[in-house]
């Protein structure tokens, strides 16, 4: 009896407290929620609706059922775009992560200088359009300094943007250049968070630098790595400005990534309904990838503890 | 002796190799910027024929004069430039207004929401968060057109509010990023503050924010850079002289015609240098703080 | 600053002239449009920065003649231009009048985004033959007036010609055919030099190590092939399409077209012209030409000014070669359009007619950037080009064919462009255009 009454006595302010907390939560979330509803959810729902119409920007469009989705199934350009995007993401993320890891380790073990870290961050500060234009100029077949340098040391000139086998790699490399320093800095920060004594212990055990990296740094870095990966992966799938500036999807369809294809359909060919359907497919793909990644992150939590 | 010397020498070679690697990374990072500077001090007519020279082709400040609107239109056209005379200080002011207001307001509201998602207990919290998170995956192309029409219907075209509004209240990335940090702040400190009678708002500002100064600064910098470099949206919404931001004004230096007639390269590079300068200066002034702020001590 | 002052003086002079001469006409103005007598401000957009000063002066002249209408001229780069026009049309914030392009025109007519100007009185015989038809929509209504004449010519690097022992006179009467390329190909071969200094027509020429290509290449181009392959196909007796503009039947499967393309690609295979891979990898043909990597290029008259601005390269302009069906060039004209979203249709149409008319085109001609479409201004343009050291007579020599202006061009090009790139890259054969042609023609059934 007495036990339950104390419990009840305790519970009442707790319920009141809970309710108070809920109100606070609503107040805290409200501004962001308004932004979310008005500028993300509403247009997204509208996009879903448009994907079932033949909307062409200028007239309101008629309901066409699943016609757009049926069209996707047979659209070779779409499937190719998906493939090209995957290719880009793998090269971009793979290389960027590897290079950034190397840079981060170098910064941590060798060059802790703030100036060096500052320098490596600079490309990230420049807009994507400018980066693309700059590299288009640097990599020009005839007068680009990179090809002139290749020529100078006796190597053949490369058509970085014109060769179907090279174009998507080039675009991926440009974006690796843009964000490798930034990613490295994030990973460096992650490395810094690893307690020193873990390394000392490894050193006492006689582990080499390489061994310390594989056995200590990498496993302990995994949650940070996962966080960085989620964000850069979503960004990577939405690669657009580099391609819009340099190759415009060519040669043939070698760099026609999904996002550029959507843009082209919507704003050049005014096929907004179909573009919306493809955008929705892209959304579902990204959602799937993120959910898988989040699961992996969660699984990693135990690793760290 | 020899048994000790061998690993040490190997160690030294390894160290030297590592330093070389650092040097290569720095070179790869900086060389394109040198090329940008070099091009900006060149004349358009001479650029193709001087492609092997590491120095500016016919070194000149013309491109900068053109960008800053110091040379006449016909003079600029003769140099292969465009007619764009840029009211630099006005556009700089506009860019600052847009970037700073976006950064401050978005970071604040995103942090509040992230706090609610991370530390407050309320029904439906995880569901709402997942929905928020999904916004991260909505392709921006989806939202651009409806948002544009909305801004027009609100009568906000060619206003600062119209330019910043879609990004003002939240960014899914910011909420996601900050929640990750808030989750890991020790509950004890927070509870101690609560026992002292601090409300949620007070706890947030007095405990959570100071403890997360590093990630919040990191996020603010990222938001600032993104807002500063944003191009397509302000191009659509802010064409009016009084609200035009630097990137939009400098977009004029991009390709002029569909076939042939590439951009005004030296003008474009000069414009880029000028547009990047405020960010670089800010970065140099705050350098230590910015770089050190990027930390992950909390993530688990 | 200097320009602004002189423009202000000019504007003041024009205003004075307008006041003196236009008292009567301003009365009729108020009758035609803004009866309220209130001031109207029109906006006008264009993408070509080189033409902006000319049209700025035109706008001022227009206001001088119509004091109650002011005009704001704005310029955007090509890509931004079209996204701004599109969103502007969708949201009602588009300019009143804008420079239109043939590839967008039929779509805007289809979607009722621009207004016909049939109710305006215009003397179409004032324009060079064929050009006014460009701006008639598939519905038979007129939507704009031609402003320039986009003819194509041969640009050659003087220094490289001299090195090869050739003069401008050797370029004047070139012949071409799809079998062996005629004297045109002989010249291209002779102007091509490999790294060892061997010319393309000499034994031992190494096509894998070319230092200077005889002819430049400006990408694969779209279905009009403007400046790239169209002049050869047309001079081989080929035509873009038969039938009407609303239901065109394209001829990309015609042997006259595929033979031309086989020859064209052959130039790359022989090392006389860069491969598409090389040509499309960088910042453009003009830059490579300016660096002395291309001895000749085929390019439009609108580019003449920038060729002559190149340092260290002197340029000679020659007419295109004569093919089995004569000397042929594509032509294309820009024209203005009045948006359906304008609040002042009467004033906007008036501006459009003024911008395409004699007075404005004479101002534009004096800027020496483009060749005007209106016959009366040609001599003025020639004279201006001449003072800049440019002889544009060679552009006027070929017979002309108008590039296709048909609906769904963007959809057709989504099929055509990758196919052309694949062909020039050697991934497909010329007969692949039979299937491509069927796909494109299916769009119009």
Short mmCIF file of N, CA and C in Angstrom, two decimals, chain A residues 69-171:
data_model
loop_
_atom_site.label_atom_id
_atom_site.label_comp_id
_atom_site.label_asym_id
_atom_site.label_seq_id
_atom_site.Cartn_x
_atom_site.Cartn_y
_atom_site.Cartn_z
N UNK A 69 6.28 5.62 -64.50
CA UNK A 69 7.07 4.55 -63.88
C UNK A 69 7.27 3.39 -64.84
N UNK A 70 6.24 3.15 -65.66
CA UNK A 70 6.37 2.11 -66.67
C UNK A 70 7.47 2.49 -67.67
N UNK A 71 7.53 3.79 -67.97
CA UNK A 71 8.53 4.28 -68.92
C UNK A 71 9.94 4.07 -68.37
N UNK A 72 10.09 4.27 -67.05
CA UNK A 72 11.41 4.12 -66.44
C UNK A 72 11.97 2.73 -66.70
N UNK A 73 11.08 1.72 -66.57
CA UNK A 73 11.53 0.34 -66.71
C UNK A 73 12.22 0.11 -68.05
N UNK A 74 11.67 0.75 -69.10
CA UNK A 74 12.23 0.52 -70.45
C UNK A 74 13.25 1.58 -70.85
N UNK A 75 13.54 2.50 -69.96
CA UNK A 75 14.40 3.62 -70.34
C UNK A 75 15.87 3.24 -70.18
N UNK A 76 16.51 2.96 -71.31
CA UNK A 76 17.91 2.53 -71.26
C UNK A 76 18.81 3.63 -70.69
N UNK A 77 18.47 4.87 -71.02
CA UNK A 77 19.30 5.98 -70.54
C UNK A 77 19.24 6.05 -69.02
N UNK A 78 18.06 5.79 -68.47
CA UNK A 78 17.92 5.81 -67.01
C UNK A 78 18.81 4.75 -66.36
N UNK A 79 18.74 3.53 -66.88
CA UNK A 79 19.53 2.45 -66.27
C UNK A 79 21.02 2.72 -66.43
N UNK A 80 21.36 3.27 -67.59
CA UNK A 80 22.76 3.64 -67.79
C UNK A 80 23.17 4.73 -66.80
N UNK A 81 22.26 5.69 -66.61
CA UNK A 81 22.55 6.78 -65.68
C UNK A 81 22.78 6.25 -64.27
N UNK A 82 21.97 5.27 -63.91
CA UNK A 82 22.09 4.66 -62.59
C UNK A 82 23.47 4.01 -62.43
N UNK A 83 23.86 3.33 -63.49
CA UNK A 83 25.15 2.64 -63.50
C UNK A 83 26.30 3.64 -63.42
N UNK A 84 26.20 4.70 -64.23
CA UNK A 84 27.24 5.72 -64.25
C UNK A 84 27.34 6.40 -62.89
N UNK A 85 26.17 6.66 -62.29
CA UNK A 85 26.16 7.28 -60.96
C UNK A 85 26.85 6.37 -59.95
N UNK A 86 26.52 5.09 -60.00
CA UNK A 86 27.13 4.13 -59.08
C UNK A 86 28.65 4.14 -59.26
N UNK A 87 29.06 4.13 -60.53
CA UNK A 87 30.48 4.16 -60.85
C UNK A 87 31.14 5.40 -60.22
N UNK A 88 30.48 6.53 -60.42
CA UNK A 88 31.00 7.78 -59.87
C UNK A 88 31.11 7.69 -58.35
N UNK A 89 30.03 7.24 -57.71
CA UNK A 89 29.99 7.21 -56.25
C UNK A 89 31.10 6.31 -55.71
N UNK A 90 31.27 5.15 -56.34
CA UNK A 90 32.29 4.22 -55.87
C UNK A 90 33.69 4.85 -55.97
N UNK A 91 33.98 5.42 -57.14
CA UNK A 91 35.30 6.03 -57.31
C UNK A 91 35.47 7.21 -56.37
N UNK A 92 34.46 8.08 -56.38
CA UNK A 92 34.54 9.30 -55.59
C UNK A 92 34.68 9.00 -54.10
N UNK A 93 33.76 8.21 -53.57
CA UNK A 93 33.77 7.94 -52.13
C UNK A 93 34.96 7.06 -51.75
N UNK A 94 35.22 6.05 -52.57
CA UNK A 94 36.32 5.15 -52.26
C UNK A 94 37.64 5.89 -52.18
N UNK A 95 37.92 6.62 -53.23
CA UNK A 95 39.20 7.31 -53.30
C UNK A 95 39.29 8.42 -52.25
N UNK A 96 38.20 9.16 -52.15
CA UNK A 96 38.17 10.28 -51.21
C UNK A 96 38.43 9.79 -49.79
N UNK A 97 37.78 8.70 -49.43
CA UNK A 97 37.95 8.17 -48.08
C UNK A 97 39.39 7.67 -47.88
N UNK A 98 39.89 6.95 -48.87
CA UNK A 98 41.24 6.41 -48.74
C UNK A 98 42.28 7.54 -48.63
N UNK A 99 42.19 8.50 -49.54
CA UNK A 99 43.15 9.61 -49.52
C UNK A 99 43.01 10.41 -48.23
N UNK A 100 41.76 10.66 -47.83
CA UNK A 100 41.54 11.45 -46.63
C UNK A 100 42.07 10.73 -45.40
N UNK A 101 41.90 9.41 -45.37
CA UNK A 101 42.43 8.63 -44.24
C UNK A 101 43.95 8.78 -44.17
N UNK A 102 44.57 8.63 -45.33
CA UNK A 102 46.03 8.75 -45.39
C UNK A 102 46.46 10.13 -44.90
N UNK A 103 45.76 11.15 -45.42
CA UNK A 103 46.09 12.52 -45.01
C UNK A 103 45.89 12.69 -43.50
N UNK A 104 44.80 12.14 -43.00
CA UNK A 104 44.49 12.31 -41.58
C UNK A 104 45.57 11.66 -40.72
N UNK A 105 45.99 10.47 -41.12
CA UNK A 105 47.02 9.78 -40.35
C UNK A 105 48.33 10.56 -40.41
N UNK A 106 48.67 11.05 -41.62
CA UNK A 106 49.88 11.84 -41.77
C UNK A 106 49.82 13.07 -40.85
N UNK A 107 48.66 13.70 -40.83
CA UNK A 107 48.51 14.90 -40.00
C UNK A 107 48.66 14.55 -38.53
N UNK A 108 48.11 13.41 -38.16
CA UNK A 108 48.12 13.06 -36.75
C UNK A 108 49.51 12.61 -36.28
N UNK A 109 50.17 11.79 -37.10
CA UNK A 109 51.42 11.20 -36.67
C UNK A 109 52.64 12.05 -37.02
N UNK A 110 52.46 12.98 -37.98
CA UNK A 110 53.64 13.63 -38.54
C UNK A 110 53.52 15.15 -38.48
N UNK A 111 52.55 15.67 -39.20
CA UNK A 111 52.48 17.11 -39.40
C UNK A 111 51.23 17.68 -38.74
N UNK A 112 51.35 18.00 -37.48
CA UNK A 112 50.17 18.52 -36.79
C UNK A 112 49.95 19.99 -37.05
N UNK A 113 50.82 20.55 -37.88
CA UNK A 113 50.78 21.99 -38.14
C UNK A 113 49.40 22.47 -38.56
N UNK A 114 48.98 23.53 -37.91
CA UNK A 114 47.68 24.13 -38.20
C UNK A 114 47.64 24.68 -39.61
N UNK A 115 48.78 25.22 -40.04
CA UNK A 115 48.84 25.83 -41.38
C UNK A 115 48.56 24.78 -42.44
N UNK A 116 49.17 23.61 -42.28
CA UNK A 116 48.96 22.55 -43.27
C UNK A 116 47.49 22.17 -43.31
N UNK A 117 46.90 22.01 -42.13
CA UNK A 117 45.49 21.66 -42.10
C UNK A 117 44.64 22.74 -42.75
N UNK A 118 45.03 23.98 -42.51
CA UNK A 118 44.31 25.10 -43.12
C UNK A 118 44.38 25.06 -44.62
N UNK A 119 45.57 24.81 -45.12
CA UNK A 119 45.76 24.78 -46.58
C UNK A 119 44.89 23.70 -47.21
N UNK A 120 44.89 22.52 -46.58
CA UNK A 120 44.15 21.41 -47.17
C UNK A 120 42.65 21.67 -47.22
N UNK A 121 42.18 22.59 -46.40
CA UNK A 121 40.75 22.87 -46.34
C UNK A 121 40.30 23.86 -47.42
N UNK A 122 41.26 24.55 -48.02
CA UNK A 122 40.92 25.64 -48.94
C UNK A 122 40.01 25.22 -50.12
N UNK A 123 40.30 24.10 -50.81
CA UNK A 123 39.44 23.77 -51.97
C UNK A 123 37.97 23.65 -51.60
N UNK A 124 37.70 23.23 -50.36
CA UNK A 124 36.32 23.05 -49.95
C UNK A 124 35.57 24.38 -49.87
N UNK A 125 36.33 25.46 -49.77
CA UNK A 125 35.72 26.78 -49.59
C UNK A 125 35.26 27.38 -50.93
N UNK A 126 35.68 26.77 -52.03
CA UNK A 126 35.37 27.34 -53.34
C UNK A 126 34.14 26.63 -53.90
N UNK A 127 33.30 27.36 -54.61
CA UNK A 127 32.05 26.77 -55.10
C UNK A 127 32.34 25.72 -56.17
N UNK A 128 31.43 24.77 -56.28
CA UNK A 128 31.60 23.65 -57.20
C UNK A 128 31.73 24.07 -58.65
N UNK A 129 30.97 25.09 -59.04
CA UNK A 129 31.02 25.56 -60.43
C UNK A 129 32.41 26.08 -60.76
N UNK A 130 32.97 26.84 -59.84
CA UNK A 130 34.30 27.41 -60.07
C UNK A 130 35.35 26.30 -60.12
N UNK A 131 35.23 25.34 -59.22
CA UNK A 131 36.18 24.22 -59.23
C UNK A 131 36.13 23.51 -60.58
N UNK A 132 34.93 23.28 -61.09
CA UNK A 132 34.79 22.58 -62.36
C UNK A 132 35.41 23.39 -63.50
N UNK A 133 35.15 24.69 -63.53
CA UNK A 133 35.71 25.54 -64.57
C UNK A 133 37.24 25.56 -64.50
N UNK A 134 37.73 25.65 -63.27
CA UNK A 134 39.18 25.69 -63.07
C UNK A 134 39.83 24.43 -63.62
N UNK A 135 39.26 23.29 -63.31
CA UNK A 135 39.86 22.03 -63.77
C UNK A 135 39.68 21.81 -65.25
N UNK A 136 38.59 22.32 -65.81
CA UNK A 136 38.41 22.23 -67.25
C UNK A 136 39.55 22.96 -67.95
N UNK A 137 39.94 24.04 -67.37
CA UNK A 137 41.02 24.87 -67.90
C UNK A 137 42.37 24.17 -67.70
N UNK A 138 42.57 23.59 -66.52
CA UNK A 138 43.83 22.90 -66.22
C UNK A 138 44.02 21.65 -67.07
N UNK A 139 42.90 20.97 -67.39
CA UNK A 139 43.00 19.66 -68.04
C UNK A 139 42.77 19.72 -69.54
N UNK A 140 42.66 20.90 -70.11
CA UNK A 140 42.43 21.01 -71.56
C UNK A 140 43.46 20.18 -72.32
N UNK A 141 42.98 19.50 -73.37
CA UNK A 141 43.87 18.59 -74.10
C UNK A 141 45.06 19.32 -74.73
N UNK A 142 44.77 20.46 -75.36
CA UNK A 142 45.83 21.13 -76.10
C UNK A 142 46.64 22.12 -75.26
N UNK A 143 45.97 22.88 -74.42
CA UNK A 143 46.69 23.96 -73.76
C UNK A 143 46.60 23.91 -72.23
N UNK A 144 46.02 22.82 -71.70
CA UNK A 144 45.95 22.69 -70.25
C UNK A 144 47.33 22.38 -69.69
N UNK A 145 47.63 22.93 -68.53
CA UNK A 145 48.97 22.79 -67.97
C UNK A 145 49.25 21.33 -67.61
N UNK A 146 48.23 20.58 -67.24
CA UNK A 146 48.44 19.18 -66.88
C UNK A 146 48.90 18.38 -68.09
N UNK A 147 48.21 18.59 -69.22
CA UNK A 147 48.62 17.88 -70.44
C UNK A 147 49.97 18.39 -70.95
N UNK A 148 50.22 19.68 -70.78
CA UNK A 148 51.53 20.19 -71.16
C UNK A 148 52.62 19.52 -70.33
N UNK A 149 52.33 19.31 -69.05
CA UNK A 149 53.31 18.67 -68.17
C UNK A 149 53.52 17.21 -68.58
N UNK A 150 52.42 16.51 -68.90
CA UNK A 150 52.54 15.13 -69.36
C UNK A 150 53.42 15.06 -70.60
N UNK A 151 53.13 15.98 -71.51
CA UNK A 151 53.87 16.05 -72.75
C UNK A 151 55.35 16.30 -72.47
N UNK A 152 55.61 17.18 -71.53
CA UNK A 152 56.97 17.58 -71.19
C UNK A 152 57.80 16.40 -70.69
N UNK A 153 57.18 15.55 -69.88
CA UNK A 153 57.93 14.41 -69.35
C UNK A 153 57.84 13.20 -70.29
N UNK A 154 57.25 13.40 -71.48
CA UNK A 154 57.26 12.34 -72.48
C UNK A 154 56.08 11.40 -72.43
N UNK A 155 55.07 11.71 -71.63
CA UNK A 155 53.87 10.86 -71.59
C UNK A 155 52.85 11.38 -72.60
N UNK A 156 51.99 10.49 -73.09
CA UNK A 156 50.98 10.96 -74.05
C UNK A 156 49.96 11.87 -73.38
N UNK A 157 49.47 12.85 -74.13
CA UNK A 157 48.39 13.71 -73.64
C UNK A 157 47.13 12.87 -73.44
N UNK A 158 46.30 13.26 -72.51
CA UNK A 158 45.07 12.52 -72.21
C UNK A 158 43.86 13.40 -72.47
N UNK A 159 42.83 12.81 -73.12
CA UNK A 159 41.58 13.58 -73.22
C UNK A 159 40.72 13.25 -72.01
N UNK A 160 40.97 14.00 -70.95
CA UNK A 160 40.36 13.70 -69.66
C UNK A 160 38.84 13.75 -69.70
N UNK A 161 38.29 14.72 -70.44
CA UNK A 161 36.82 14.84 -70.47
C UNK A 161 36.22 14.18 -71.71
N UNK A 162 37.03 13.96 -72.76
CA UNK A 162 36.49 13.48 -74.02
C UNK A 162 36.52 11.97 -74.17
N UNK A 163 37.38 11.31 -73.43
CA UNK A 163 37.49 9.87 -73.54
C UNK A 163 36.42 9.21 -72.68
N UNK A 164 35.54 8.39 -73.30
CA UNK A 164 34.45 7.80 -72.50
C UNK A 164 34.97 7.01 -71.31
N UNK A 165 36.17 6.43 -71.44
CA UNK A 165 36.70 5.62 -70.34
C UNK A 165 37.24 6.49 -69.21
N UNK A 166 37.60 7.73 -69.54
CA UNK A 166 38.24 8.60 -68.54
C UNK A 166 37.29 9.61 -67.92
N UNK A 167 36.25 9.98 -68.68
CA UNK A 167 35.46 11.16 -68.30
C UNK A 167 34.90 11.08 -66.87
N UNK A 168 34.26 9.97 -66.55
CA UNK A 168 33.61 9.90 -65.23
C UNK A 168 34.67 9.83 -64.13
N UNK A 169 35.80 9.20 -64.45
CA UNK A 169 36.90 9.14 -63.48
C UNK A 169 37.42 10.55 -63.22
N UNK A 170 37.56 11.32 -64.31
CA UNK A 170 38.05 12.69 -64.17
C UNK A 170 37.11 13.51 -63.28
N UNK A 171 35.81 13.40 -63.56
CA UNK A 171 34.84 14.14 -62.77
C UNK A 171 34.92 13.72 -61.29
#
